[in-house]
Every structure is written in structure tokens, then in C-alpha cells.
Amino acid sequence: MSKQTHAFQAEVAQLLHLVTHSLYSNQEIFLRELISNASDACDKLRFEALNNNALYEDAPELQVRLSFDKAAKTLTITDNGIGMTAQEAIDHLGTIAKSGTKDFMSKLSGDQKADAQLIGQFGVGFYSGFIVAEKITVETRRAGAKPEDGVRWISGGTGDFEVETITRAERGTSVILQLREDALEYANTWKLKEIVGKYSDHISLPILMEKEEWKDGELIDPKDENGGRKPGGMVKTGEWETINKASALWTRPKKDITDEQYADFYKQISRDFEAPLTWTHNRVEGSTEYTQLLYIPSKAPMDLWNRDKKAGIKLYVKRVFIMDDAEALMPSYLRFVKGVVDSADLPLNVSRELLQESRDVKAIREGCTKRVLSMLEDLAKYDKAPEAGADGVTDVLSEEDKAKQGQYSKFYAEFGAVLKEGLGEDFANKDRLSKLLRFASTTSDTVSVSFADYKARMKDGQDAIYYITADTLAAAKNSPQLEVFKKKGIEVLLMTDRVDEWALNFVHEFDGTPLQSVAKGAVDLGKLQDEEEKKAAETAAENFKPVLAKLKEALKDKAEDVRVTSRLVDSPACLVVTDGGMSMQLARMLKQAGQQAPEVKPVLEVNPEHALVKKLDGSVQFHDLAHILFDQALLAEGGLPEDPAAYVKRVNALLS
Ligand code: ADP
């Protein structure tokens, strides 16, 4: 194939523009990205070679080599991994296959640090080479292809790229960066070693650089970055040395690994710039043997809500990388966990399909789930500073436990809603999960109240855990349904996550106490109401009967029923649904999501003590007042009147 010119896909061109124009402040990440690609290419070769050993040709030792030429101003990253065919080079380096890229572009904030982080998350890694290079040449040959079937790909990083056939003896890929004038510092052994140490130390593949030594150097300035020896300068020796640790971190004993090394490893596998919130590292022995190193990130990734998002666990078998995103190893509700599982028992050629059926995998998945839950329970235990017990004694915490204060709240703010999916997904761990839930409540604006906290504060005679679901905290707090609870000082949990309503379908009680929505069914405060109050309510209901009948008739199209309630104090009316019925909020949410939702006909409950309700009796405007009552109750609850214009008209008529 002679030289051909191809245009970049429009998104690539756009992306390149962004990469070269907005990512100067974090230049050095380009090396991490390119080394990571080289390492992926070696992993792919190792994997394909499981079934075809000939792919190793005469170079079974997989490695990455860094070299530079100061005079030519080039930096080259070479791997002997899988390589690319001409078509693969055109496809992979000229288009962005991932649909996430548009999303990526829209998320760019202009803040260079944050944007650089996005590059990693969205895997547009190769193009980051253009941060430091004015031209990139890629020379590559697919493993197993003939030397004459090599490819050269060249681009200046603007509109197009050239491809031509070359002869290349070695399999794998060389990425040759023609460095920009302002990026010449990367043609330097110290600089490269420093960056590799920072980002790629734990790549389980050796990264090699040619050793240099001083030629007739005499010490001129010891503070000079190169040690101050000048005359002959550094010269290459032709001998290559490994510059990274190249050992799989998880195989080393815990005591030999510093927190910093754990954090660095996390950053490398997750492509996250922030340190993880916490981690757990264990060797599990028994019928299934494996090592797990699992991390909880500090921040939720942007695609957390993508249902197709795979779990972030890398699977290794006896240190050989098998696959990324091994979803069989972690339940979907823990998809935010990142890490490594290295099994001693699985076969090397295990496929995703096999994973689903393997009993070992099932055991690993259960083990990993339990580990993550223990990790969370531990954080939750020390989240708040300890309080004095009944005996006046306050626990003194170790430094390590003290450091956990506030961590669980942080975790919960990022991932709490995902964790709730587990209630419907993982019945075996439902009780443990229920204990990990936190809510805001009428006595706490922060999402920090557990069911256990709630129970400990329950009033004498209270026999249910009361809650309300709403779209926002403000809407929940100001719901008319809460009025009598506020008056009596009974705490109500305020639930505002979209998944709450769904998740609560799976939790009917906590530790023997039933959960009761204050917006469902008739209010029954049981022993919390005294005899006098009960009598007064009954008399009011009796006297109100004729008006009720008229209200029912006027609202028969809108309301399932109309009844008198004692749950209201300041509001004239509110809407509730029948016990076990779908809440109006959930029905609205389903509709918004374009899903089928049953028509929910609510019950209108009225407060016979309210002036507006008293006015109903004998009013000539009875019909309009009835509809205003209903529509207002709907508004207060976050809904919209069926006919907003008619509502406005009726209110205006009253006002004037
Ligand atoms: P990502 O690595 O996230 O897929 P990149 O833009 O970094 O995105 O790379 C795009 C694709 O180009 C890779 O998926 C891979 O198929 C191919 N590629 C990049 N670098 C190499 C390499 N050194 N060897 C083989 N293929 C590579």
C-alpha cells in the first residue's frame, strides 16, 4: 500500500483541538497514557497467545522501551505487544469508537486539571501525545503478520493522517513523538524516570531505558539537574535497564506496601487523579484461593448511572491479566468499586461466559461483596465522633480510627443511591445493607440518620418508622402530611433519592419495626394519640359527613375517596394513596422516564378545623373551592393540576 491520506473523524479533529489547546498544565500525563496503551497491547498479545503460542515469535518477553534523541527532538515509546494492521491503525487511531466521547466534549470545563482527568476517564489516551508532539509517527506490525505488512501512520494532529505500508521486523508498536519546542524537557532520562515512577511504577510489565553514563565529565555545578557534569555530557551505553518496579503490587505483603503506593496503584488502574477513600487487601485461602485488592473511590465517576457500566474489577489468573471490567466478580450495585482479583484456581483461557457459570467465581464474588460491606461498616462505625455512653465514658479512638471520621458520609453522598439498588438485588445481604442506609429527617438536614438512630429516638408508644418520599428535601420537609408528626415531635425520615421508592419495596421493616409511609393509607398514630384527640376527631368526622358527600361527588373524577384526617394542622387538605399503592411521586417519575405507570387516583384528606374547609359548608362557590382544595394539595405534593389554567382562573376569581 502506498501512501494514503485519510481525514480524521470530525469528533477526533475536535478532540485534538481541545487536547492541544487546553491541556498544557498537565502535560506529563501523555506518557502515562501511551505507556498504558503499550501495556494494554502486551496484555492483548499475552491473551491471544494463550491459544496461539507462535504469536510470541522470537520475543517472548513483553516489555516497553523508552528512548529519545535530543538532536532530532524525538521521544519514542516502543512495545512488543499485539501491534496493529493497517486497517486497525486507520480505525483505532482515526476514529473514536466510543459514544462517550461526545459526552466527554460537553463535560470539558475549561479547568485544565479537571479536563485532564476526563481524558483518562474517557480513554482518548493516544491523542494526548499531541499535548507535547507537533507530529506523531506510529510504526507498527500486528503479531503474526509478515514483516512486509508493517504500517506507518503519521499525523500533525490537525485534520488528517497518512498511512503507508512499511517493512518492520519486530512485532508491536513504536510511537514516535516529534516534540514541540516547549516540551523538549521530556527528552531527558531523569524526567522520564520521574514520570514513570509517578504513574507507571506498578505496571506489571518492565519499562526499559537505555543506560547513560558520563563521558569525561567533570563536576561543574552540583546543583544542576544533571549532576553538574558537563564536558562530554551523558552518552548512551547500549545497555538497557528496567526503570519501574514492574511487580504486581497485590502480590507483595501488606506490611511492605505504603499508603502512598496503594494510592498510586489505584490511580493507575482507575485512571482517577484523586486518591481513593479506602481499600482492602487480602489473600483468601480455602476451597477457592485468590487475592483481592479492592478500592472505594472518593468521587463518583460521571457514568455511574449508566446501567451498562461494568464493574471496575480487573481479573488476573496467577498474575496474568485476563480481562478488565469483570462484571461477574462484583454485583452491579457495587459497580463503583475498583481493584484487582488474582485467582489461583481459574483456567487462563477463562471467558466471560465461563465466568458466569464458574463456582469459583461465585465464591469470589460473594467474598468480594462481603469484604466491601465490611469495609463500609467499618467506615460507618467511626463516621461520627464517639459520644459518652450512659456511664459517662467516651471511647478514645486510635489515630487510624479517628482518620475514618466523616469518611462514610463522604462515601454515602457519592454512592449511597447506588448502594440502595442492592436492597432489591442482593437478598442475602439485605440486612447488612439496611444498616448502611442513611437519611435526612425532620430532625436532621444532613443525610446521616440510620434506621438504628431513628429507632433509638422513637417516642414511647410509637410502633412504626415513619418516612416520606419526595423529589427534593424542601418538598419533603414542607409536606402537609408531616404536620401532625411535627406537632407531636415525632421524627419522620425524608427520602429524596430517586431510587428510594423502589428500594423501599424490598424493605418492610427494620429490626422488627415496620416502615410506614406518612403519605400512604389512613394515618394511624395508634398510642401516640390520646383518647380526647380521638374523640374530637370522631365528632368532627361525624359533623362533616354531609359536606364530605358533596365533596366526593364534586371530585369524583379526580379523587378515589374524600375523608377527614387528623394528620393536618396548618393545611386544609392533602393527598395520600392507598396502602400498598404506588406513590404519586413514583408514578410521575415513571411517566417522565417514558415508562408505563398505572393511573394513580389519590385520596383527598381534609382538615375539618381549617378555615377554608369550614367555609365549604353552604358556600355558593362549593364546586370551585372543592377543585382548588384538590389542586392545591396536588401542588403541595409536587404534582401539577391536570388543567393549570382552570386552577388559576378559579383562584383569581376568589382573590378578586
Ligand atoms: P483506549 O486505549 O482507551 O482504547 P486510545 O485512544 O488510547 O484509547 O487508543 C485507541 C486504540 O488504538 C486502542 O484501543 C488500541 O486498539 C489502539 N492502540 C493504541 N495504542 C496502541 C499500541 N501501542 N499497540 C496496539 N494498539 C494500540
XYZ file of C-alpha atoms and ligand atoms in Angstrom:
683
model
C 0.000 0.000 0.000
C 1.487 3.326 -0.989
C 0.879 6.485 0.944
C -2.787 7.306 1.567
C -4.246 10.338 3.282
C -7.290 9.964 5.500
C -9.318 12.618 7.241
C -9.911 12.253 10.957
C -13.444 11.615 12.041
C -14.960 15.001 12.930
C -15.013 14.206 16.655
C -11.320 13.316 16.616
C -10.419 16.579 14.946
C -12.423 18.426 17.538
C -10.878 16.441 20.330
C -7.361 17.041 19.018
C -8.015 20.724 19.007
C -9.061 20.553 22.638
C -6.159 18.340 23.627
C -3.573 20.629 22.124
C -5.187 23.843 23.253
C -6.434 23.195 26.724
C -4.220 20.637 28.381
C -0.896 22.359 28.815
C -0.900 22.437 32.599
C -0.791 18.690 32.955
C 1.457 17.829 30.055
C 3.131 14.835 31.567
C 0.041 12.616 31.580
C 0.727 11.864 27.910
C 3.411 9.399 28.980
C 1.131 7.561 31.358
C -1.473 7.265 28.591
C 0.957 5.961 25.991
C 2.590 3.521 28.406
C -0.835 2.329 29.412
C -1.697 1.696 25.751
C 1.582 -0.173 25.333
C 0.825 -2.252 28.382
C -2.708 -2.991 27.112
C -1.201 -4.094 23.805
C 1.081 -6.521 25.647
C -1.828 -7.841 27.704
C -3.760 -8.426 24.489
C -0.883 -10.334 22.976
C -0.477 -12.467 26.065
C -4.146 -13.261 25.948
C -4.261 -14.157 22.250
C -1.100 -16.191 22.636
C -2.817 -18.475 25.124
C -4.316 -20.198 22.118
C -1.538 -19.473 19.677
C 1.915 -19.552 21.170
C 3.525 -18.720 17.808
C 2.451 -15.094 18.254
C 5.397 -14.595 20.590
C 7.670 -15.078 17.582
C 11.214 -14.895 18.929
C 10.490 -12.329 21.635
C 8.528 -13.918 24.474
C 9.483 -11.252 26.990
C 6.939 -8.493 26.798
C 8.263 -5.042 27.531
C 8.070 -1.327 26.841
C 11.113 0.652 25.783
C 11.503 4.407 26.111
C 14.150 6.179 24.080
C 14.846 9.705 22.969
C 17.043 11.568 20.562
C 17.897 15.046 21.823
C 19.235 16.236 18.488
C 16.237 15.024 16.499
C 13.890 16.139 19.302
C 12.065 12.850 19.385
C 10.763 10.607 22.138
C 9.803 7.034 21.262
C 7.642 4.582 23.184
C 8.004 1.054 21.815
C 6.152 -2.062 22.859
C 6.345 -5.624 21.574
C 2.644 -6.212 22.132
C -0.117 -7.099 19.729
C 0.560 -4.334 17.159
C -1.931 -3.149 14.546
C -2.794 -3.998 10.961
C -3.170 -1.097 8.514
C -6.928 -1.226 8.880
C -6.690 -1.290 12.670
C -4.376 1.721 12.640
C -6.831 3.608 10.436
C -9.806 2.615 12.569
C -8.309 2.920 16.023
C -6.181 5.998 15.538
C -8.537 7.907 13.256
C -11.923 7.487 14.840
C -13.325 7.352 18.297
C -15.456 4.300 18.599
C -16.827 5.171 21.957
C -20.100 7.025 22.113
C -18.945 8.548 25.361
C -16.718 10.993 23.557
C -19.440 13.480 22.716
C -20.293 13.371 26.359
C -16.658 13.972 27.130
C -16.587 17.096 24.991
C -19.656 18.508 26.658
C -18.157 17.885 30.088
C -14.979 19.870 29.458
C -14.974 22.690 31.934
C -12.031 24.808 30.842
C -10.361 23.931 34.142
C -7.296 22.184 32.851
C -6.783 19.871 35.773
C -10.329 18.604 35.712
C -10.250 18.282 31.949
C -7.043 16.297 32.001
C -8.701 13.909 34.393
C -11.525 13.443 31.927
C -9.101 12.399 29.236
C -8.159 9.397 31.298
C -11.728 8.501 32.137
C -12.856 8.576 28.566
C -9.925 6.734 27.137
C -8.874 9.206 24.487
C -5.393 8.441 25.635
C -3.469 8.141 22.386
C -4.349 11.653 21.305
C -2.820 13.064 24.464
C 0.506 12.556 22.666
C -0.300 15.749 20.803
C -0.033 17.721 24.033
C 3.743 17.512 23.641
C 4.221 16.499 19.995
C 3.751 18.516 16.827
C 3.869 15.320 14.823
C 3.353 11.691 15.776
C 4.634 8.757 13.750
C 3.349 5.311 14.641
C 5.167 2.310 13.207
C 3.546 -0.993 13.926
C 3.169 -4.604 12.896
C 0.477 -6.967 14.048
C 1.749 -10.064 15.860
C 1.619 -12.985 13.436
C 1.691 -10.762 10.318
C 4.603 -10.787 7.852
C 7.359 -8.156 8.256
C 6.301 -6.601 4.898
C 2.876 -5.940 6.354
C 4.041 -3.274 8.750
C 2.358 0.126 8.774
C 3.484 3.697 9.229
C 0.892 6.214 10.427
C 1.812 9.904 10.527
C -0.140 12.929 11.634
C 0.420 16.525 12.631
C -2.653 16.333 14.810
C -4.882 18.562 12.746
C -7.265 17.477 10.021
C -5.774 14.299 8.627
C -3.240 11.490 8.832
C -1.191 9.468 6.361
C -0.798 5.702 6.249
C 1.629 3.592 4.234
C 2.990 0.071 4.264
C 6.480 -0.492 5.644
C 8.656 -3.424 6.469
C 9.081 -3.880 10.194
C 10.968 -6.825 11.587
C 9.772 -6.576 15.197
C 6.189 -7.123 16.121
C 4.440 -4.410 18.123
C 4.266 -0.644 18.018
C 6.563 2.367 18.205
C 5.005 5.723 18.895
C 7.489 8.404 17.854
C 6.749 11.870 19.193
C 8.264 14.847 17.407
C 8.475 17.078 20.464
C 7.318 20.669 20.414
C 9.852 23.321 21.334
C 8.185 23.800 24.711
C 8.279 20.090 25.500
C 11.945 19.299 24.968
C 12.358 18.573 28.680
C 10.893 15.122 28.002
C 13.968 14.136 26.006
C 15.738 13.558 29.295
C 16.427 10.416 31.298
C 15.711 11.946 34.717
C 12.471 13.485 33.629
C 11.221 10.255 32.099
C 12.245 8.209 35.111
C 10.451 10.625 37.376
C 7.185 10.420 35.427
C 7.343 6.655 35.120
C 7.956 6.408 38.856
C 4.946 8.582 39.465
C 2.403 6.959 37.211
C 3.587 3.644 35.884
C 5.652 2.070 38.597
C 3.267 -0.826 39.117
C 2.585 -1.648 35.505
C 3.318 -5.345 35.711
C 5.471 -5.044 32.625
C 9.092 -3.880 32.614
C 9.670 -0.420 31.216
C 13.232 -0.158 29.905
C 15.516 2.737 29.153
C 18.971 2.738 27.747
C 21.566 3.352 30.434
C 23.589 6.523 30.089
C 26.941 7.390 31.536
C 29.186 10.454 31.792
C 31.723 10.983 29.121
C 34.798 12.700 30.592
C 32.520 14.640 32.875
C 33.962 16.975 35.448
C 31.851 18.340 38.251
C 30.914 21.922 37.460
C 27.732 22.679 39.361
C 26.404 20.015 41.742
C 23.020 21.727 41.904
C 22.491 21.268 38.208
C 19.661 18.856 37.445
C 22.048 16.513 35.654
C 24.508 16.431 38.495
C 26.530 19.311 37.115
C 28.942 17.362 34.962
C 29.338 18.970 31.610
C 32.126 18.373 29.041
C 31.284 15.130 27.205
C 27.746 15.023 28.596
C 25.739 11.856 29.040
C 26.190 9.169 26.445
C 24.160 6.056 25.848
C 25.826 2.787 26.771
C 23.752 0.397 24.689
C 22.728 -1.369 27.868
C 19.042 -1.336 28.832
C 17.761 -1.143 32.406
C 14.331 -1.544 33.920
C 13.154 1.744 35.413
C 9.888 0.700 37.077
C 9.164 -1.750 39.868
C 7.286 -3.954 37.404
C 5.912 -6.102 40.135
C 2.286 -6.753 40.691
C 1.605 -4.727 43.835
C -1.102 -7.043 45.117
C 1.316 -9.960 45.348
C 3.534 -8.163 47.848
C 2.905 -8.477 51.599
C 0.720 -5.748 53.073
C 3.395 -4.586 55.500
C 5.758 -3.813 52.623
C 3.310 -1.506 50.880
C 2.925 2.121 51.914
C -0.367 4.027 51.762
C 1.147 6.130 49.038
C 1.917 3.058 46.948
C -1.611 1.786 47.416
C -2.970 5.154 46.311
C -0.643 5.296 43.300
C -1.673 1.866 42.196
C -5.306 2.874 42.479
C -4.694 5.925 40.309
C -3.010 3.782 37.744
C -5.749 1.183 37.422
C -8.677 3.555 37.773
C -7.285 6.473 35.810
C -8.583 8.610 38.642
C -6.487 11.556 39.753
C -7.831 11.599 43.247
C -6.691 9.245 45.971
C -9.149 6.513 46.936
C -11.317 6.854 50.018
C -10.277 3.479 51.378
C -9.174 0.000 50.336
C -8.879 -3.575 51.458
C -6.156 -6.038 50.528
C -6.388 -9.713 51.405
C -5.301 -13.166 50.481
C -8.220 -15.524 50.715
C -7.421 -19.150 51.311
C -9.649 -22.165 51.467
C -11.518 -24.017 48.783
C -11.112 -21.047 46.432
C -7.824 -19.188 46.593
C -7.438 -15.648 45.449
C -6.030 -12.246 46.285
C -8.281 -9.218 46.344
C -7.268 -5.581 46.358
C -10.424 -3.504 46.325
C -10.746 0.282 46.417
C -13.583 2.681 47.060
C -13.054 5.897 45.091
C -13.589 9.288 46.738
C -15.668 10.618 43.871
C -18.340 9.062 41.737
C -17.406 8.795 38.051
C -19.670 10.575 35.602
C -21.045 7.408 34.143
C -22.043 5.906 37.481
C -25.674 5.921 36.431
C -25.078 4.170 33.171
C -26.818 0.839 33.639
C -24.398 -0.836 31.242
C -21.424 0.318 33.209
C -19.266 -2.641 34.046
C -17.773 -3.329 37.416
C -14.262 -1.950 37.747
C -12.524 -5.177 38.672
C -9.559 -6.478 36.712
C -9.223 -10.220 36.713
C -5.815 -11.869 36.777
C -5.076 -15.550 36.929
C -1.719 -16.238 38.583
C -0.595 -12.692 37.729
C -1.544 -12.981 34.066
C -4.002 -10.315 33.099
C -7.234 -11.881 31.819
C -9.792 -9.125 31.499
C -10.963 -5.684 32.530
C -14.380 -4.951 33.941
C -15.046 -8.483 35.078
C -18.694 -7.910 35.973
C -19.126 -11.440 37.266
C -16.833 -10.617 40.174
C -18.907 -7.870 41.742
C -22.651 -7.249 41.933
C -23.952 -4.339 39.927
C -24.776 -2.212 42.977
C -21.071 -2.223 43.871
C -20.011 -1.207 40.374
C -18.094 1.762 41.744
C -15.536 -0.499 43.443
C -12.220 -0.645 41.601
C -9.497 -3.165 42.003
C -7.850 -6.424 41.195
C -8.741 -10.037 41.805
C -5.989 -12.547 41.156
C -7.191 -16.127 41.217
C -5.031 -19.181 41.656
C -7.743 -21.590 40.528
C -9.336 -20.331 37.323
C -8.037 -21.559 33.958
C -6.081 -18.984 31.944
C -8.390 -19.218 28.975
C -11.489 -18.421 31.000
C -14.082 -16.466 29.011
C -16.768 -14.078 30.190
C -19.371 -16.764 29.577
C -17.445 -19.309 31.603
C -17.056 -16.806 34.398
C -20.809 -16.547 34.769
C -21.074 -20.260 35.453
C -17.974 -20.938 37.478
C -18.438 -21.929 41.105
C -15.083 -20.428 41.978
C -16.214 -17.134 40.532
C -19.381 -17.285 42.581
C -17.321 -17.778 45.705
C -15.018 -14.907 44.757
C -17.975 -12.650 44.101
C -19.520 -13.449 47.460
C -16.196 -12.954 49.176
C -15.589 -9.606 47.481
C -19.103 -8.393 48.260
C -18.706 -9.262 51.939
C -15.336 -7.531 52.024
C -16.708 -4.327 50.576
C -19.616 -4.355 53.013
C -17.248 -4.871 55.952
C -15.139 -2.018 54.712
C -18.219 0.228 54.614
C -19.419 -0.944 58.029
C -16.039 -0.054 59.428
C -16.185 3.449 57.970
C -19.768 3.855 59.184
C -18.811 2.806 62.692
C -16.314 5.618 63.057
C -18.109 8.198 60.940
C -19.259 10.292 63.877
C -17.105 11.174 66.849
C -17.932 8.824 69.715
C -20.328 10.137 72.349
C -20.265 9.425 76.032
C -22.173 6.273 76.965
C -24.728 6.034 79.789
C -21.835 5.511 82.193
C -20.270 8.799 81.121
C -17.386 7.061 79.396
C -16.267 8.137 75.920
C -14.166 5.782 73.802
C -10.731 7.038 72.890
C -10.041 6.216 69.259
C -6.793 5.129 67.711
C -5.347 7.534 65.148
C -6.362 5.132 62.408
C -9.981 5.031 63.513
C -10.031 8.783 64.059
C -8.993 9.249 60.454
C -12.197 7.494 59.441
C -14.396 10.270 60.843
C -16.528 11.839 58.155
C -15.434 9.266 55.580
C -18.677 7.319 55.485
C -20.730 10.492 54.990
C -18.456 11.330 52.091
C -18.878 7.880 50.643
C -22.615 7.980 51.107
C -23.010 11.325 49.395
C -21.292 9.904 46.316
C -22.513 6.317 46.215
C -25.385 5.920 48.685
C -28.039 5.878 45.994
C -26.248 3.090 44.102
C -25.831 1.086 47.273
C -29.629 1.133 47.707
C -30.004 -0.838 44.489
C -28.569 -3.706 46.486
C -31.735 -3.978 48.568
C -33.520 -5.323 45.528
C -30.537 -7.152 44.097
C -28.786 -8.919 46.901
C -31.264 -10.514 49.285
C -28.556 -12.388 51.149
C -27.044 -9.108 52.330
C -30.244 -7.103 52.735
C -29.933 -6.765 56.495
C -26.363 -5.550 56.312
C -27.325 -3.106 53.591
C -30.311 -1.763 55.574
C -27.944 -0.903 58.388
C -25.756 1.054 55.994
C -28.582 3.322 54.812
C -28.663 6.960 55.876
C -31.413 9.529 55.509
C -32.239 13.119 56.261
C -35.114 13.518 58.694
C -37.306 16.116 60.299
C -34.619 16.472 62.955
C -31.565 16.290 60.682
C -30.981 18.158 57.435
C -27.879 16.128 56.691
C -28.185 12.648 55.299
C -26.937 10.966 58.442
C -29.800 9.209 60.202
C -29.690 5.425 60.202
C -32.686 3.250 60.976
C -30.984 2.368 64.251
C -30.547 6.062 65.167
C -34.197 6.584 64.377
C -35.324 3.677 66.486
C -33.281 4.862 69.431
C -35.165 8.181 69.324
C -38.675 6.760 68.892
C -41.357 8.078 71.251
C -42.979 5.877 73.864
C -45.872 4.136 72.210
C -44.564 4.728 68.668
C -44.670 1.479 66.758
C -43.543 2.388 63.226
C -40.641 4.054 61.438
C -42.286 6.932 59.589
C -40.961 8.234 56.280
C -41.969 10.322 53.322
C -40.587 10.317 49.775
C -40.400 13.482 47.675
C -38.434 14.996 44.820
C -36.452 17.408 46.955
C -35.572 17.923 50.579
C -37.587 21.150 50.692
C -40.663 19.445 49.262
C -40.322 16.601 51.739
C -39.828 18.913 54.712
C -42.834 21.039 53.926
C -45.261 18.269 53.069
C -48.638 18.793 54.722
C -48.610 15.098 55.575
C -45.936 15.840 58.171
C -47.888 18.401 60.130
C -49.282 16.245 62.889
C -45.924 14.470 63.240
C -44.190 17.802 63.697
C -46.770 18.909 66.212
C -46.251 15.767 68.245
C -42.476 15.860 67.850
C -42.320 12.536 66.026
C -39.335 12.186 63.712
C -40.018 11.358 60.061
C -37.323 10.199 57.617
C -37.137 12.350 54.492
C -36.253 10.355 51.398
C -35.320 12.209 48.272
C -33.263 9.814 46.152
C -34.959 8.656 43.007
C -34.345 5.040 43.902
C -35.833 5.284 47.411
C -39.363 4.486 46.456
C -38.240 1.429 44.500
C -35.738 0.296 47.098
C -38.315 0.519 49.893
C -40.387 -2.084 48.123
C -37.819 -4.514 49.428
C -37.597 -3.260 52.996
C -40.753 -3.514 55.031
C -39.268 -3.375 58.467
C -36.095 -2.752 60.364
C -35.214 -4.891 63.337
C -38.862 -5.795 63.925
C -40.301 -2.293 63.484
C -42.419 -1.767 60.356
C -41.737 1.086 57.969
C -44.750 3.300 57.326
C -45.085 5.998 54.682
C -46.885 9.065 56.024
C -48.361 9.601 52.575
C -49.910 6.187 52.234
C -53.104 4.873 53.830
C -55.039 6.451 56.657
C -52.928 7.955 59.384
C -52.903 5.804 62.440
C -50.868 7.201 65.234
C -52.017 4.405 67.483
C -50.965 5.009 71.058
C -49.472 8.352 70.176
C -52.947 9.878 70.088
C -54.797 10.283 73.366
C -58.453 9.439 73.958
C -59.540 13.070 73.871
C -57.962 13.664 70.489
C -59.516 10.511 69.099
C -62.976 11.542 70.329
C -62.650 15.049 68.908
C -61.634 13.605 65.543
C -64.607 11.251 65.510
C -67.083 14.042 66.320
C -65.582 16.268 63.650
C -65.874 13.474 61.108
C -69.487 12.837 62.055
C -70.470 16.509 61.721
C -68.630 16.769 58.453
C -70.384 13.870 56.757
C -72.818 15.874 54.570
C -70.010 18.080 53.236
C -67.871 15.028 52.557
C -70.587 13.505 50.435
C -70.807 16.673 48.363
C -67.013 16.827 48.009
C -66.881 13.239 46.821
C -69.463 13.998 44.200
C -67.709 17.192 43.006
C -64.320 15.448 42.763
C -65.405 12.014 41.633
C -63.227 12.178 38.520
C -60.095 13.155 40.417
C -60.200 11.525 43.823
C -60.596 7.892 44.740
C -62.160 8.975 48.009
C -62.503 12.006 50.259
C -62.149 11.680 54.018
C -61.479 13.615 57.156
C -57.999 13.394 58.648
C -56.220 14.270 61.829
C -52.790 14.349 60.175
C -53.119 18.010 59.153
C -52.567 21.029 61.377
C -51.977 24.106 59.186
C -53.029 22.869 55.753
C -56.598 22.462 54.594
C -56.055 19.256 52.646
C -53.529 16.734 51.384
C -53.384 13.772 49.056
C -52.472 10.263 50.047
C -52.507 6.963 48.219
C -53.957 3.716 49.439
C -51.802 1.383 51.482
C -49.562 -0.650 49.207
C -50.398 1.612 46.277
C -47.763 3.260 44.119
C -46.894 6.728 45.388
C -47.773 9.658 43.165
C -44.122 10.634 43.088
C -43.060 7.261 41.702
C -45.881 7.301 39.153
C -44.703 10.747 37.991
C -41.113 9.575 37.781
C -42.030 6.559 35.698
C -44.041 8.733 33.351
C -41.159 11.178 32.965
C -38.905 8.265 32.114
C -41.358 7.257 29.409
C -42.417 4.100 31.219
C -45.836 2.639 31.752
C -47.292 3.728 35.062
C -50.728 2.933 36.394
C -53.079 5.917 36.729
C -52.918 6.731 40.437
C -56.178 8.153 41.783
C -55.322 9.590 45.198
C -57.447 10.018 48.281
C -58.153 13.627 49.291
C -57.941 14.121 53.016
C -59.332 17.318 54.509
C -58.711 19.089 57.771
C -62.138 19.946 59.229
C -60.530 22.520 61.550
C -59.202 24.638 58.698
C -60.973 27.920 57.873
C -61.101 27.206 54.167
C -62.657 23.801 54.768
C -65.165 25.234 57.223
C -66.168 27.739 54.570
C -67.237 24.916 52.230
C -70.457 24.237 54.074
C -73.235 26.161 52.309
C -70.871 28.086 50.026
C -72.227 29.086 46.621
C -68.717 28.554 45.249
C -68.609 24.988 46.575
C -67.608 23.401 43.268
C -64.711 25.810 42.644
C -63.498 25.604 46.231
C -63.509 21.821 46.083
C -61.349 21.817 42.971
C -58.989 24.411 44.405
C -58.554 22.273 47.518
C -57.697 19.276 45.411
C -55.321 21.089 43.060
C -53.525 22.824 45.895
C -52.999 19.517 47.626
C -51.558 18.199 44.396
C -49.225 21.198 44.063
C -48.053 20.887 47.657
C -47.057 17.345 46.934
C -45.000 18.212 43.851
C -47.582 17.441 41.176
C -49.326 19.691 38.683
C -53.069 20.306 38.322
C -54.481 18.487 35.343
C -55.748 21.808 33.974
C -53.450 24.531 35.351
C -55.300 27.337 33.547
C -58.621 26.361 35.127
C -56.911 26.311 38.526
C -55.518 29.811 38.054
C -58.897 31.072 36.928
C -60.629 29.690 39.997
C -58.077 31.141 42.382
C -58.228 34.521 40.664
C -61.987 34.545 40.858
C -61.711 34.004 44.599
C -58.997 36.617 45.031
C -60.925 39.305 43.238
P -8.096 3.440 24.511
O -6.721 2.979 24.833
O -8.849 3.955 25.688
O -8.903 2.445 23.718
P -6.683 5.251 22.765
O -7.098 6.460 22.015
O -5.568 5.432 23.711
O -7.966 4.726 23.531
O -6.331 4.123 21.746
C -7.226 3.773 20.745
C -6.947 2.387 20.252
O -5.753 2.343 19.486
C -6.738 1.370 21.341
O -7.939 0.863 21.837
C -5.937 0.295 20.594
O -6.804 -0.536 19.849
C -5.121 1.104 19.625
N -3.769 1.332 20.156
C -3.281 2.429 20.759
N -2.001 2.270 21.129
C -1.655 1.016 20.765
C -0.461 0.216 20.875
N 0.648 0.687 21.449
N -0.496 -1.042 20.353
C -1.614 -1.539 19.775
N -2.764 -0.844 19.660
C -2.792 0.412 20.141
